[in-house]
Short mmCIF file of C-alpha atoms and ligand atoms in Angstrom, two decimals:
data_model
loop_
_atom_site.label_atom_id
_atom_site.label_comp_id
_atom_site.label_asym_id
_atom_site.label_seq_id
_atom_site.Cartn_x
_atom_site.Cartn_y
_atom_site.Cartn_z
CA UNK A 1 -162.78 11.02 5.72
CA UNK A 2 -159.20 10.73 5.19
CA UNK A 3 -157.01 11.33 8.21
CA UNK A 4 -152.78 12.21 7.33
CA UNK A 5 -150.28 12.52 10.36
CA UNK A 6 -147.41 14.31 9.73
CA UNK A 7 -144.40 13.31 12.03
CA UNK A 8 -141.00 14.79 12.41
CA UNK A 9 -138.51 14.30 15.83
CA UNK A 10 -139.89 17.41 18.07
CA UNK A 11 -142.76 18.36 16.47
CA UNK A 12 -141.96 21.85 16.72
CA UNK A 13 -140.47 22.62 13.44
CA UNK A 14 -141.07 20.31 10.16
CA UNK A 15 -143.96 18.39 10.99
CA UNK A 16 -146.35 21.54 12.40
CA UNK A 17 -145.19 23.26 8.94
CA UNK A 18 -146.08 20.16 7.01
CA UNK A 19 -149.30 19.82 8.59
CA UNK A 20 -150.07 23.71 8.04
CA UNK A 21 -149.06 23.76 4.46
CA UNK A 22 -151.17 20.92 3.68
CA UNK A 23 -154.07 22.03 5.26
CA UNK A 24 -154.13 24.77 3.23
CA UNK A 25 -153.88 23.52 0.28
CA UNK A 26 -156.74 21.04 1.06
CA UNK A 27 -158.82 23.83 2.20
CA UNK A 28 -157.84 25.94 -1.21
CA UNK A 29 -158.57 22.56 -3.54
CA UNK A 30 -162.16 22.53 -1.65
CA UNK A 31 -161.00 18.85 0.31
CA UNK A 32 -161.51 19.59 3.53
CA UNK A 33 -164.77 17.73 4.53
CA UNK A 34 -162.66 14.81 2.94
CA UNK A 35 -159.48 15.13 4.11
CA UNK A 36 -157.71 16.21 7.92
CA UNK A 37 -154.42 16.25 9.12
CA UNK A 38 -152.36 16.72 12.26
CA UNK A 39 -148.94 15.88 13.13
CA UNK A 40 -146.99 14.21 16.25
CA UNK A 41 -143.24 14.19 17.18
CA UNK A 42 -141.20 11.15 18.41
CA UNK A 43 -139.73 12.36 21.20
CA UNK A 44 -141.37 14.21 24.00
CA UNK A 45 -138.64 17.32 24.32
CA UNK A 46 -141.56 20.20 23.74
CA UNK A 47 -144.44 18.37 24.42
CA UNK A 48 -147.39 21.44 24.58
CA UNK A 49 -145.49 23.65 23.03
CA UNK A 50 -145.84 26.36 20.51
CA UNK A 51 -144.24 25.73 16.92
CA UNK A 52 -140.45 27.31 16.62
CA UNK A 53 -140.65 31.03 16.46
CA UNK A 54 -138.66 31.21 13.20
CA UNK A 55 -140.81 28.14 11.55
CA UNK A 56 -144.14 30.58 12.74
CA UNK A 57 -142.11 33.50 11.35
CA UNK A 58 -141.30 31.70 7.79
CA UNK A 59 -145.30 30.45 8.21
CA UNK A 60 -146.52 34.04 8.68
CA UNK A 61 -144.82 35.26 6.15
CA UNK A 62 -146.78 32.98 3.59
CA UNK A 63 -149.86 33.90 5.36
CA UNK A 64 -149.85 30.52 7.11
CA UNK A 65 -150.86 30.55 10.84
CA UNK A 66 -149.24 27.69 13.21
CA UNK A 67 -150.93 26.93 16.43
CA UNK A 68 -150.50 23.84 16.85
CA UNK A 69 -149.38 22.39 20.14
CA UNK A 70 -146.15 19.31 20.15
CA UNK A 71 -147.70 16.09 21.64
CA UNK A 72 -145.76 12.93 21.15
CA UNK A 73 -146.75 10.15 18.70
CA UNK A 74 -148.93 7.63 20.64
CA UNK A 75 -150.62 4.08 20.02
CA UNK A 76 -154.09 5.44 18.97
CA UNK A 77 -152.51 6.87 16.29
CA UNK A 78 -151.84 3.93 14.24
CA UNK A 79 -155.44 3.38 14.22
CA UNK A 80 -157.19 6.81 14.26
CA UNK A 81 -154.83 7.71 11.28
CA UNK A 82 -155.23 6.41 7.24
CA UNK A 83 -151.73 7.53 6.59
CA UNK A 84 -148.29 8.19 8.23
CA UNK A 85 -146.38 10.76 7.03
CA UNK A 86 -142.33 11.06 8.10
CA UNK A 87 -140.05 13.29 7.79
CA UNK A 88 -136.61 11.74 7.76
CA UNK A 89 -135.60 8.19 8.06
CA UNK A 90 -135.17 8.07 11.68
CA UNK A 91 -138.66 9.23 11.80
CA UNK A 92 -140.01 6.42 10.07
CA UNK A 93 -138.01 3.86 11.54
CA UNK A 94 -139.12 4.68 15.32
CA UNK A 95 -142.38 5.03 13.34
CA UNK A 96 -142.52 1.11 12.61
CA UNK A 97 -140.91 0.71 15.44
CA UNK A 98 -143.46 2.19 17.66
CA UNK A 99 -146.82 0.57 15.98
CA UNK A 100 -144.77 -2.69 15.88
CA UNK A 101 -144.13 -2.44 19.70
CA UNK A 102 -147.96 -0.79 20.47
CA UNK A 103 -150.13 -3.03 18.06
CA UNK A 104 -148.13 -5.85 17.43
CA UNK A 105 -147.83 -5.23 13.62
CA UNK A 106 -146.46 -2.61 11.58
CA UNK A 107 -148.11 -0.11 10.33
CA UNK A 108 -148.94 -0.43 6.65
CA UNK A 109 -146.30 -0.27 4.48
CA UNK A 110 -148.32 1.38 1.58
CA UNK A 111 -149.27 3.82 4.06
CA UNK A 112 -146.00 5.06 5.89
CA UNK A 113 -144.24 7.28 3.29
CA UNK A 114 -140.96 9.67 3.59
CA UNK A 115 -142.48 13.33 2.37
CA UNK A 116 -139.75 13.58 0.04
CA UNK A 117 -140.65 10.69 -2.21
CA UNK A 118 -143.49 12.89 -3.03
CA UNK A 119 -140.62 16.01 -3.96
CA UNK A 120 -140.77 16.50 -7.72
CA UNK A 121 -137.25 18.16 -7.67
CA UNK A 122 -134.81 15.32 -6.40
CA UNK A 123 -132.46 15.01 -8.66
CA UNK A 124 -131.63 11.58 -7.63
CA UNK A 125 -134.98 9.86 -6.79
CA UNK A 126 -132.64 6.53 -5.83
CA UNK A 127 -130.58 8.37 -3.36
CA UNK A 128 -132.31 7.79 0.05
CA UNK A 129 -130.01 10.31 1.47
CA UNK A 130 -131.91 12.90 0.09
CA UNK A 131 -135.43 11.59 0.82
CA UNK A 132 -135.15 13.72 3.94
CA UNK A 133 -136.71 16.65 4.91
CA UNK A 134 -133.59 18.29 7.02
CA UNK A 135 -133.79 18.76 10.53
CA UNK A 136 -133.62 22.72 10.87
CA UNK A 137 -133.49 23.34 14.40
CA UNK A 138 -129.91 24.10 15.14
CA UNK A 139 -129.49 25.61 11.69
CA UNK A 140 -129.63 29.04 9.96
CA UNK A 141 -132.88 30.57 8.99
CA UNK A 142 -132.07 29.95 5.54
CA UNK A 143 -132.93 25.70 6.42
CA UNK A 144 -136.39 26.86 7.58
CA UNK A 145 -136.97 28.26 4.50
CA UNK A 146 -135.69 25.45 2.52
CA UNK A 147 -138.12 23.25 5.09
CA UNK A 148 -140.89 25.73 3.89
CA UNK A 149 -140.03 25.21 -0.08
CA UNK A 150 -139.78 21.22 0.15
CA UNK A 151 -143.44 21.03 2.34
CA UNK A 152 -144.96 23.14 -0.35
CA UNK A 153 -143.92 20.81 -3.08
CA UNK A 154 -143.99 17.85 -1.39
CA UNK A 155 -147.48 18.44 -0.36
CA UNK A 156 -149.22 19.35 -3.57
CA UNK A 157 -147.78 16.15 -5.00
CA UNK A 158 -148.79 13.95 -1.87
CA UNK A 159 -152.39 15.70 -2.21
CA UNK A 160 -152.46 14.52 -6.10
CA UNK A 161 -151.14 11.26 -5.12
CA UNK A 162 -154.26 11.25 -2.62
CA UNK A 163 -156.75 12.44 -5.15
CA UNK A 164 -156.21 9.55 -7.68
CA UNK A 165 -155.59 7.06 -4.80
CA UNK A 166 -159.07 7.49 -3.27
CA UNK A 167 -160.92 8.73 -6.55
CA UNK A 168 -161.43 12.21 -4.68
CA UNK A 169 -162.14 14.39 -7.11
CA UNK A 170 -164.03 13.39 -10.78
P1 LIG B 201 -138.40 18.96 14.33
O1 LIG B 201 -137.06 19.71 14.76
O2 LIG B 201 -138.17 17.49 14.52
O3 LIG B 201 -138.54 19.33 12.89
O4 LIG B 201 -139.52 19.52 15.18
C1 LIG B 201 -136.44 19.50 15.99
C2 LIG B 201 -136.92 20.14 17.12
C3 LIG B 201 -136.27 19.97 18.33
C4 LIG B 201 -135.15 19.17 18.40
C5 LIG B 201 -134.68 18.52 17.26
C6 LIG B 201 -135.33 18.69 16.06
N1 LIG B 201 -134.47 19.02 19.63
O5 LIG B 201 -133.42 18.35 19.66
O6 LIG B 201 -134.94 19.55 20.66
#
């Protein structure tokens, strides 16, 4: 089994629609006795809390039900989990930062990625500013739809990447 975290700031918005996107598609590509996910937010804001009504609104409206619940990124995780997924930059700093400071050692480099190096449509790959997924919440609903878009890209790329990685599929 192959566990994925998925981790954005509040764990309310980008993260719970990563996690729900991917799942999907795992379930759809007949992976999902191989593959789980779940997701975690840095900061403890919303901890137990629903997903943002308009990321469950965008989420319904591609059939996609969110019901997960925001917990905050913990030690255990950097053992219970195969791969690390972030969201933005800060995300994967306090990321290091946090398995550094719980475990004494970083989690693995080869397995901490930014979504968006997995986003087939960057048009600069070498521009790091744009290897974020951007933080919707005190944006337009337009943003959560973009959010929606880059997941569903991202994510069938990251599952590919996954497939060959771990000979999943023959
Ligand atoms: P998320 O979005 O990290 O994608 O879940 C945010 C949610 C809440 C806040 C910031 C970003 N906040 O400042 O409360």
């Amino acid at each position: 089994m192959i566990n994925i975290l998925f981790v954005c700031l509040g764990n309310i918005c980008r993260s719970p629609i990563a996690e729900g996107v991917f799942r999907d598609l795992v379930e759809r590509e007949g992976l999902s006795k191989k593959i789980k996910c779940d997701s975690a937010g840095t900061a403890s804001y919303h901890i137990g809390s629903l997903p943002d009504r308009r990321m469950r609104q965008i989420a319904w409206e591609n059939d996609i039900e969110l019901n997960h619940k925001s917990r905050k990124l913990a030690g255990d995780d950097f053992y219970n989990f195969d791969y690390i997924v972030a969201m933005d930059e800060a995300n994967f700093q306090d990321i290091r930062n946090q398995s550094y400071r719980s475990s004494g050692f970083y989690f693995p480099e080869d397995k901490l990625f930014l979504f968006r190096e997995f986003d087939p449509e960057l048009i600069k790959p070498d521009d790091t500013a744009q290897l974020s997924v951007p933080d919707p919440y005190y944006e337009d609903i337009a943003v959560f739809d973009e959010v929606y878009r880059i997941v569903v890209r991202c994510g069938a790329q990251f599952l590919e990447y996954l497939v060959e990685k771990n000979q999943l599929k023959k």
